[in-house]
mmCIF file of C-alpha atoms and ligand atoms in Angstrom:
data_model
loop_
_atom_site.group_PDB
_atom_site.id
_atom_site.type_symbol
_atom_site.label_atom_id
_atom_site.label_comp_id
_atom_site.label_asym_id
_atom_site.label_seq_id
_atom_site.Cartn_x
_atom_site.Cartn_y
_atom_site.Cartn_z
ATOM 1 C CA MET A 9 18.007 -31.791 44.773
ATOM 2 C CA LYS A 10 21.696 -31.137 44.644
ATOM 3 C CA PHE A 11 24.068 -32.656 42.164
ATOM 4 C CA LEU A 12 25.877 -35.703 43.691
ATOM 5 C CA PRO A 13 29.591 -36.579 43.138
ATOM 6 C CA MET A 14 29.494 -38.937 40.178
ATOM 7 C CA ALA A 15 31.528 -41.543 42.137
ATOM 8 C CA GLU A 16 28.480 -42.064 44.394
ATOM 9 C CA LEU A 17 26.286 -43.027 41.449
ATOM 10 C CA LEU A 18 29.036 -45.182 39.830
ATOM 11 C CA SER A 19 29.988 -47.135 42.953
ATOM 12 C CA ARG A 20 26.369 -48.188 43.408
ATOM 13 C CA ALA A 21 26.104 -49.130 39.730
ATOM 14 C CA TYR A 22 29.424 -50.980 39.695
ATOM 15 C CA LYS A 23 28.308 -53.076 42.775
ATOM 16 C CA GLY A 24 24.781 -53.429 41.512
ATOM 17 C CA GLY A 25 25.660 -54.612 38.020
ATOM 18 C CA TYR A 26 24.013 -51.892 36.062
ATOM 19 C CA GLY A 27 25.214 -48.742 34.230
ATOM 20 C CA VAL A 28 24.553 -45.068 34.679
ATOM 21 C CA PRO A 29 23.788 -43.370 31.394
ATOM 22 C CA SER A 30 25.707 -40.067 30.822
ATOM 23 C CA PHE A 31 23.868 -37.851 28.427
ATOM 24 C CA PHE A 32 25.167 -34.893 26.508
ATOM 25 C CA VAL A 33 23.545 -31.690 27.482
ATOM 26 C CA TRP A 34 24.199 -28.115 26.034
ATOM 27 C CA ASN A 35 21.343 -25.797 27.144
ATOM 28 C CA SER A 36 18.388 -25.481 29.437
ATOM 29 C CA GLU A 37 16.090 -27.556 27.259
ATOM 30 C CA SER A 38 18.424 -30.585 27.155
ATOM 31 C CA ILE A 39 19.202 -30.270 30.858
ATOM 32 C CA GLU A 40 15.498 -30.222 31.803
ATOM 33 C CA LEU A 41 14.629 -33.015 29.410
ATOM 34 C CA THR A 42 17.294 -35.243 30.941
ATOM 35 C CA LEU A 43 16.291 -34.555 34.552
ATOM 36 C CA ARG A 44 12.597 -35.069 33.674
ATOM 37 C CA ALA A 45 13.278 -38.437 32.062
ATOM 38 C CA ALA A 46 15.445 -39.501 35.008
ATOM 39 C CA ALA A 47 12.783 -38.474 37.475
ATOM 40 C CA ARG A 48 10.017 -40.309 35.599
ATOM 41 C CA LEU A 49 12.032 -43.465 35.273
ATOM 42 C CA LYS A 50 13.557 -43.248 38.724
ATOM 43 C CA ALA A 51 17.085 -43.534 37.275
ATOM 44 C CA PRO A 52 20.401 -42.114 38.293
ATOM 45 C CA VAL A 53 21.728 -39.966 35.424
ATOM 46 C CA ILE A 54 24.781 -37.916 34.527
ATOM 47 C CA LEU A 55 24.582 -34.644 32.686
ATOM 48 C CA MET A 56 27.779 -34.092 30.664
ATOM 49 C CA THR A 57 29.042 -31.087 28.749
ATOM 50 C CA GLY A 58 32.376 -30.558 27.044
ATOM 51 C CA PRO A 59 34.648 -27.850 25.744
ATOM 52 C CA TRP A 60 32.949 -27.853 22.329
ATOM 53 C CA GLU A 61 29.744 -26.529 23.922
ATOM 54 C CA PHE A 62 31.338 -23.780 25.937
ATOM 55 C CA SER A 63 32.036 -21.462 23.091
ATOM 56 C CA PHE A 64 28.340 -20.544 23.187
ATOM 57 C CA THR A 65 27.356 -20.993 26.801
ATOM 58 C CA GLY A 66 30.206 -21.144 29.250
ATOM 59 C CA PRO A 67 30.532 -23.598 32.159
ATOM 60 C CA ARG A 68 29.539 -21.005 34.737
ATOM 61 C CA GLU A 69 26.311 -20.183 32.965
ATOM 62 C CA LEU A 70 25.542 -23.743 32.141
ATOM 63 C CA ALA A 71 26.146 -24.872 35.756
ATOM 64 C CA ALA A 72 23.939 -22.031 37.053
ATOM 65 C CA VAL A 73 21.103 -23.149 34.746
ATOM 66 C CA ALA A 74 21.640 -26.802 35.708
ATOM 67 C CA HIS A 75 21.568 -26.037 39.389
ATOM 68 C CA ALA A 76 18.409 -23.906 39.025
ATOM 69 C CA LEU A 77 16.550 -26.603 37.119
ATOM 70 C CA ALA A 78 17.827 -29.329 39.407
ATOM 71 C CA SER A 79 16.069 -27.756 42.306
ATOM 72 C CA HIS A 80 12.737 -28.683 40.695
ATOM 73 C CA PHE A 81 13.495 -32.354 40.508
ATOM 74 C CA ASP A 82 13.979 -35.209 42.876
ATOM 75 C CA VAL A 83 16.598 -37.157 41.116
ATOM 76 C CA GLN A 84 20.057 -38.630 41.719
ATOM 77 C CA ALA A 85 22.266 -36.837 39.134
ATOM 78 C CA ALA A 86 25.803 -35.664 38.637
ATOM 79 C CA LEU A 87 26.975 -32.609 36.550
ATOM 80 C CA HIS A 88 30.050 -33.664 34.714
ATOM 81 C CA LEU A 89 32.782 -32.030 32.483
ATOM 82 C CA ASP A 90 33.333 -34.373 29.502
ATOM 83 C CA HIS A 91 36.707 -34.481 27.806
ATOM 84 C CA GLY A 92 38.091 -31.566 29.846
ATOM 85 C CA ASP A 93 41.115 -30.312 27.944
ATOM 86 C CA THR A 94 43.119 -28.358 30.416
ATOM 87 C CA LEU A 95 43.536 -28.115 34.184
ATOM 88 C CA GLU A 96 42.175 -24.440 34.059
ATOM 89 C CA ARG A 97 38.936 -25.821 32.499
ATOM 90 C CA VAL A 98 38.753 -28.447 35.279
ATOM 91 C CA ALA A 99 39.218 -25.655 37.948
ATOM 92 C CA THR A 100 36.615 -23.472 36.278
ATOM 93 C CA CYS A 101 34.075 -26.209 36.231
ATOM 94 C CA LEU A 102 34.777 -27.196 39.835
ATOM 95 C CA ALA A 103 34.358 -23.587 40.850
ATOM 96 C CA SER A 104 31.088 -23.374 38.990
ATOM 97 C CA GLY A 105 29.496 -26.307 40.759
ATOM 98 C CA TYR A 106 30.283 -29.375 38.611
ATOM 99 C CA SER A 107 30.232 -32.435 40.772
ATOM 100 C CA SER A 108 32.507 -34.408 38.470
ATOM 101 C CA VAL A 109 35.297 -33.640 35.958
ATOM 102 C CA MET A 110 37.137 -35.489 33.309
ATOM 103 C CA LEU A 111 40.564 -34.433 32.270
ATOM 104 C CA ASP A 112 41.353 -36.060 28.956
ATOM 105 C CA TYR A 113 45.090 -36.183 28.488
ATOM 106 C CA SER A 114 44.965 -39.481 26.665
ATOM 107 C CA THR A 115 46.840 -38.056 23.637
ATOM 108 C CA ARG A 116 49.786 -37.009 25.846
ATOM 109 C CA PRO A 117 52.747 -39.206 27.019
ATOM 110 C CA PHE A 118 51.891 -41.572 29.923
ATOM 111 C CA ASP A 119 53.733 -39.558 32.551
ATOM 112 C CA GLU A 120 52.058 -36.312 31.538
ATOM 113 C CA ASN A 121 48.679 -37.954 31.629
ATOM 114 C CA VAL A 122 49.547 -39.177 35.173
ATOM 115 C CA GLU A 123 50.650 -35.822 36.334
ATOM 116 C CA GLY A 124 47.691 -33.978 34.830
ATOM 117 C CA LEU A 125 45.170 -36.361 36.525
ATOM 118 C CA ARG A 126 47.047 -36.287 39.823
ATOM 119 C CA ARG A 127 46.661 -32.581 39.877
ATOM 120 C CA ALA A 128 42.940 -32.799 38.824
ATOM 121 C CA VAL A 129 42.341 -35.103 41.780
ATOM 122 C CA GLU A 130 44.021 -32.535 44.077
ATOM 123 C CA LEU A 131 41.764 -29.801 42.676
ATOM 124 C CA ALA A 132 38.638 -31.957 42.981
ATOM 125 C CA ARG A 133 39.073 -33.412 46.406
ATOM 126 C CA PRO A 134 38.223 -30.254 48.521
ATOM 127 C CA SER A 135 34.676 -30.218 47.030
ATOM 128 C CA GLY A 136 34.296 -33.990 47.007
ATOM 129 C CA ALA A 137 33.980 -33.903 43.193
ATOM 130 C CA THR A 138 34.689 -37.005 41.181
ATOM 131 C CA VAL A 139 37.615 -37.290 38.622
ATOM 132 C CA GLU A 140 37.596 -39.402 35.407
ATOM 133 C CA GLY A 141 40.726 -40.019 33.357
ATOM 134 C CA GLU A 142 41.249 -41.798 29.956
ATOM 135 C CA LEU A 143 44.066 -44.110 29.099
ATOM 136 C CA GLY A 144 44.396 -45.493 25.553
ATOM 137 C CA LEU A 145 42.971 -43.437 22.683
ATOM 138 C CA ILE A 146 39.204 -43.698 21.883
ATOM 139 C CA GLY A 147 38.878 -42.763 18.226
ATOM 140 C CA LYS A 148 35.990 -41.515 16.200
ATOM 141 C CA VAL A 149 33.865 -43.239 13.566
ATOM 142 C CA ASP A 150 34.122 -40.479 10.996
ATOM 143 C CA ASP A 151 35.082 -36.809 10.487
ATOM 144 C CA ILE A 152 31.684 -35.382 11.398
ATOM 145 C CA SER A 153 31.930 -36.565 14.964
ATOM 146 C CA ALA A 154 33.010 -33.660 17.129
ATOM 147 C CA GLU A 155 34.601 -35.914 19.674
ATOM 148 C CA GLY A 156 37.314 -38.555 19.674
ATOM 149 C CA ALA A 157 40.917 -39.034 18.810
ATOM 150 C CA GLU A 158 42.205 -39.393 15.215
ATOM 151 C CA GLU A 159 43.082 -43.054 15.924
ATOM 152 C CA SER A 160 42.352 -45.630 18.586
ATOM 153 C CA THR A 161 44.896 -47.498 20.779
ATOM 154 C CA LEU A 162 43.534 -50.100 23.173
ATOM 155 C CA THR A 163 44.001 -49.652 26.920
ATOM 156 C CA ASP A 164 46.773 -51.788 28.412
ATOM 157 C CA PRO A 165 45.623 -53.409 31.744
ATOM 158 C CA ALA A 166 48.970 -53.234 33.529
ATOM 159 C CA MET A 167 49.421 -49.541 32.498
ATOM 160 C CA ALA A 168 45.853 -48.888 33.607
ATOM 161 C CA ALA A 169 46.655 -50.353 37.065
ATOM 162 C CA GLU A 170 49.666 -48.018 37.413
ATOM 163 C CA PHE A 171 47.689 -45.074 36.130
ATOM 164 C CA VAL A 172 44.904 -45.596 38.674
ATOM 165 C CA GLN A 173 47.336 -46.100 41.522
ATOM 166 C CA ARG A 174 49.449 -43.053 40.706
ATOM 167 C CA THR A 175 46.627 -40.597 40.046
ATOM 168 C CA GLY A 176 43.950 -41.606 42.551
ATOM 169 C CA ILE A 177 41.184 -41.140 39.993
ATOM 170 C CA ASP A 178 37.659 -42.425 40.625
ATOM 171 C CA ALA A 179 36.685 -43.660 37.149
ATOM 172 C CA LEU A 180 38.584 -44.668 34.039
ATOM 173 C CA ALA A 181 37.539 -44.340 30.335
ATOM 174 C CA VAL A 182 38.817 -47.300 28.426
ATOM 175 C CA SER A 183 39.438 -48.077 24.809
ATOM 176 C CA ILE A 184 38.312 -51.597 24.011
ATOM 177 C CA GLY A 185 37.231 -51.210 20.415
ATOM 178 C CA ASN A 186 34.586 -48.514 21.168
ATOM 179 C CA ALA A 187 34.566 -45.226 19.174
ATOM 180 C CA HIS A 188 32.731 -41.933 19.228
ATOM 181 C CA GLY A 189 30.034 -41.293 16.599
ATOM 182 C CA ALA A 190 27.517 -43.333 14.584
ATOM 183 C CA TYR A 191 29.063 -46.701 13.934
ATOM 184 C CA THR A 192 29.246 -47.441 10.224
ATOM 185 C CA HIS A 193 29.962 -51.108 11.052
ATOM 186 C CA LEU A 194 29.296 -52.795 14.429
ATOM 187 C CA PRO A 195 32.096 -52.369 17.011
ATOM 188 C CA ARG A 196 34.039 -55.549 18.140
ATOM 189 C CA LEU A 197 34.455 -54.964 21.848
ATOM 190 C CA ASP A 198 37.528 -56.691 23.341
ATOM 191 C CA PHE A 199 35.767 -58.331 26.335
ATOM 192 C CA ASP A 200 38.867 -60.230 27.507
ATOM 193 C CA ARG A 201 40.759 -56.943 27.756
ATOM 194 C CA LEU A 202 37.759 -55.407 29.655
ATOM 195 C CA ALA A 203 37.809 -58.297 32.189
ATOM 196 C CA LYS A 204 41.509 -57.693 32.685
ATOM 197 C CA LEU A 205 40.947 -53.985 33.105
ATOM 198 C CA ARG A 206 38.320 -54.542 35.708
ATOM 199 C CA GLU A 207 40.654 -56.966 37.600
ATOM 200 C CA SER A 208 43.771 -54.670 37.346
ATOM 201 C CA THR A 209 42.052 -51.338 38.218
ATOM 202 C CA GLY A 210 39.298 -52.230 40.639
ATOM 203 C CA ILE A 211 37.471 -48.951 39.835
ATOM 204 C CA PRO A 212 34.318 -48.191 37.760
ATOM 205 C CA LEU A 213 35.112 -48.221 34.053
ATOM 206 C CA VAL A 214 33.538 -45.840 31.463
ATOM 207 C CA LEU A 215 32.404 -46.624 27.983
ATOM 208 C CA HIS A 216 32.654 -43.672 25.673
ATOM 209 C CA GLY A 217 31.027 -43.821 22.250
ATOM 210 C CA GLY A 218 27.864 -45.487 23.581
ATOM 211 C CA SER A 219 25.655 -44.629 20.644
ATOM 212 C CA GLY A 220 24.996 -47.643 18.476
ATOM 213 C CA THR A 221 26.492 -50.244 20.786
ATOM 214 C CA PRO A 222 24.482 -53.477 20.360
ATOM 215 C CA PRO A 223 22.346 -54.142 23.498
ATOM 216 C CA ASP A 224 23.881 -57.552 24.170
ATOM 217 C CA ASP A 225 27.473 -56.097 23.958
ATOM 218 C CA LEU A 226 26.380 -53.358 26.264
ATOM 219 C CA ARG A 227 25.004 -55.715 28.847
ATOM 220 C CA LYS A 228 28.138 -57.844 28.709
ATOM 221 C CA ALA A 229 30.368 -54.761 29.065
ATOM 222 C CA ILE A 230 28.385 -53.673 32.134
ATOM 223 C CA SER A 231 28.756 -57.120 33.607
ATOM 224 C CA LEU A 232 32.483 -56.747 33.155
ATOM 225 C CA GLY A 233 32.883 -53.387 35.008
ATOM 226 C CA ILE A 234 31.433 -50.615 32.750
ATOM 227 C CA ALA A 235 29.499 -48.383 35.165
ATOM 228 C CA LYS A 236 29.051 -45.246 33.002
ATOM 229 C CA VAL A 237 27.865 -45.273 29.439
ATOM 230 C CA ASN A 238 28.310 -41.999 27.327
ATOM 231 C CA VAL A 239 25.662 -41.150 24.846
ATOM 232 C CA ALA A 240 25.703 -38.103 22.536
ATOM 233 C CA THR A 241 25.423 -39.029 18.854
ATOM 234 C CA GLU A 242 22.049 -40.758 19.027
ATOM 235 C CA ILE A 243 20.592 -37.646 20.780
ATOM 236 C CA MET A 244 22.019 -35.373 18.003
ATOM 237 C CA THR A 245 20.747 -37.658 15.328
ATOM 238 C CA ALA A 246 17.284 -37.626 16.786
ATOM 239 C CA ILE A 247 17.204 -33.839 16.903
ATOM 240 C CA ARG A 248 18.715 -33.280 13.586
ATOM 241 C CA GLY A 249 16.358 -35.686 11.839
ATOM 242 C CA SER A 250 13.326 -34.072 13.513
ATOM 243 C CA VAL A 251 14.311 -30.439 12.672
ATOM 244 C CA MET A 252 15.238 -31.331 9.129
ATOM 245 C CA SER A 253 12.026 -33.047 8.303
ATOM 246 C CA ASP A 254 10.035 -30.353 10.059
ATOM 247 C CA TRP A 255 11.684 -27.494 8.110
ATOM 248 C CA GLN A 256 12.099 -29.249 4.833
ATOM 249 C CA GLY A 257 8.425 -30.078 4.887
ATOM 250 C CA GLY A 258 7.758 -26.320 5.307
ATOM 251 C CA ARG A 259 5.209 -27.006 7.905
ATOM 252 C CA ASN A 260 6.373 -24.227 10.295
ATOM 253 C CA MET A 261 8.969 -21.500 10.584
ATOM 254 C CA TRP A 262 8.769 -21.051 14.323
ATOM 255 C CA VAL A 263 12.025 -22.296 15.974
ATOM 256 C CA PRO A 264 10.529 -23.115 19.374
ATOM 257 C CA PHE A 265 7.864 -25.444 17.718
ATOM 258 C CA ALA A 266 10.673 -27.272 15.781
ATOM 259 C CA GLN A 267 12.725 -27.478 18.932
ATOM 260 C CA ALA A 268 9.822 -28.861 20.983
ATOM 261 C CA ALA A 269 9.159 -31.554 18.407
ATOM 262 C CA ALA A 270 12.848 -32.416 18.281
ATOM 263 C CA MET A 271 13.116 -32.702 22.012
ATOM 264 C CA GLN A 272 10.382 -35.255 22.020
ATOM 265 C CA GLU A 273 12.437 -37.339 19.695
ATOM 266 C CA ALA A 274 15.479 -36.894 21.943
ATOM 267 C CA GLU A 275 13.450 -37.998 24.899
ATOM 268 C CA LYS A 276 12.772 -41.341 23.309
ATOM 269 C CA VAL A 277 16.546 -41.853 22.979
ATOM 270 C CA LEU A 278 17.131 -40.990 26.693
ATOM 271 C CA GLU A 279 14.430 -43.474 27.776
ATOM 272 C CA LYS A 280 15.858 -46.189 25.607
ATOM 273 C CA TRP A 281 19.243 -45.792 27.157
ATOM 274 C CA ILE A 282 17.956 -45.548 30.701
ATOM 275 C CA HIS A 283 16.398 -48.948 30.158
ATOM 276 C CA LEU A 284 19.330 -50.463 28.168
ATOM 277 C CA THR A 285 21.804 -49.605 30.925
ATOM 278 C CA GLY A 286 19.495 -51.099 33.528
ATOM 279 C CA ALA A 287 19.375 -47.784 35.366
ATOM 280 C CA ALA A 288 15.622 -47.476 35.455
ATOM 281 C CA GLY A 289 14.154 -47.921 38.953
ATOM 282 C CA ARG A 290 17.579 -47.598 40.657
ATOM 283 C CA ALA A 291 17.161 -44.130 42.162
HETATM 284 P P1 13P B 325 28.726 -41.058 21.124
HETATM 285 O O1 13P B 325 28.587 -39.753 20.521
HETATM 286 O O2 13P B 325 29.285 -42.042 20.275
HETATM 287 O O3 13P B 325 27.416 -41.507 21.820
HETATM 288 O O4 13P B 325 29.732 -40.877 22.295
HETATM 289 C C1 13P B 325 29.598 -39.929 23.302
HETATM 290 C C2 13P B 325 30.724 -39.820 24.179
HETATM 291 O O5 13P B 325 31.465 -40.758 24.407
HETATM 292 C C3 13P B 325 31.019 -38.563 24.838
HETATM 293 O O6 13P B 325 32.219 -38.528 25.451
#
C-alpha cells in the first residue's frame, strides 16, 4: 500500500464518530509493529515521528524505511511529521514522502502562527499532503516528557475559527486540559470548550497527550470532534519497563532479544488504543 493523506483518514473518522490513533514511531521495528497491528485489526492508523527522533535517523531515511515496509501491508495509514518545528523541516518531510505534516508554531504570536501554517499549506498542497496546526499551548505533565510546552493555555474557539479560515489547515490540535506525558493526576477535559471548537472550526480536531486519558473521557472527546488521538508515552513506558526488568534480572545480554520482548509489550498498547478509539474494523 501507499501512505494516504491523513485528511482522508480523519474525514472518515470525523463523520463516522471514531478516532484514528496516531502512534509514535522511530525506527523500522516500531513502524513494522504499528503496520502489523493495524493490518490485523483492520484499523486506519497514523505513524508519527518528530524532530526529537531525527538526530539519530533523519526523515529521509525514516520515510524510506516506512515506504519499504508499507509495501508489505494492506492497511490505510498516513506518515506524519509530529510537532514540526520549522518550515524547512516541513519541506524536507514532504520531499521525503510524508503524507502529512504538523507545523507547531503554537508558542509564537498568533499572526506568526497563521503565516507559518499558511505557508505550510502552500508547501503541502502540490503533493496532496495534509497539514495540522496547533493553537493554544499543550503543556507537559513533567520534565521527563520530551514533548509539550512549558505551560498550557486553552484554545479559544473564536480565535480557532479565524486560524482555520486564514490558514486553510486540515486538522487542528487543541488544548482543552490535555497534556503530554504520563498523567500524575487525571486530566479534566473542558468538553464545553471542545463542543464550541467543533462548532467554530468545522474541521477534525486532534487530541495530543492521549496516554492515560480515561476511556470515558476519550469517547466523549471523540463524540465532540476529536478525530486523531496521539499516543507516545504509553508505548515508551511499556518498552522501558520490559527492557529494565529483562536486563535487571540478568536473564540475557542480547539486545535483539530484549527488544523483541519489549515490542510485544508495545504491541499490547497499540491494540488497546486501536480498540479504545473505535478504529478497529474501520479499514
Ligand atoms: P503522550 O506522550 O502523552 O501520549 O502524547 C503524545 C503526543 O501528543 C505526541 O504529539
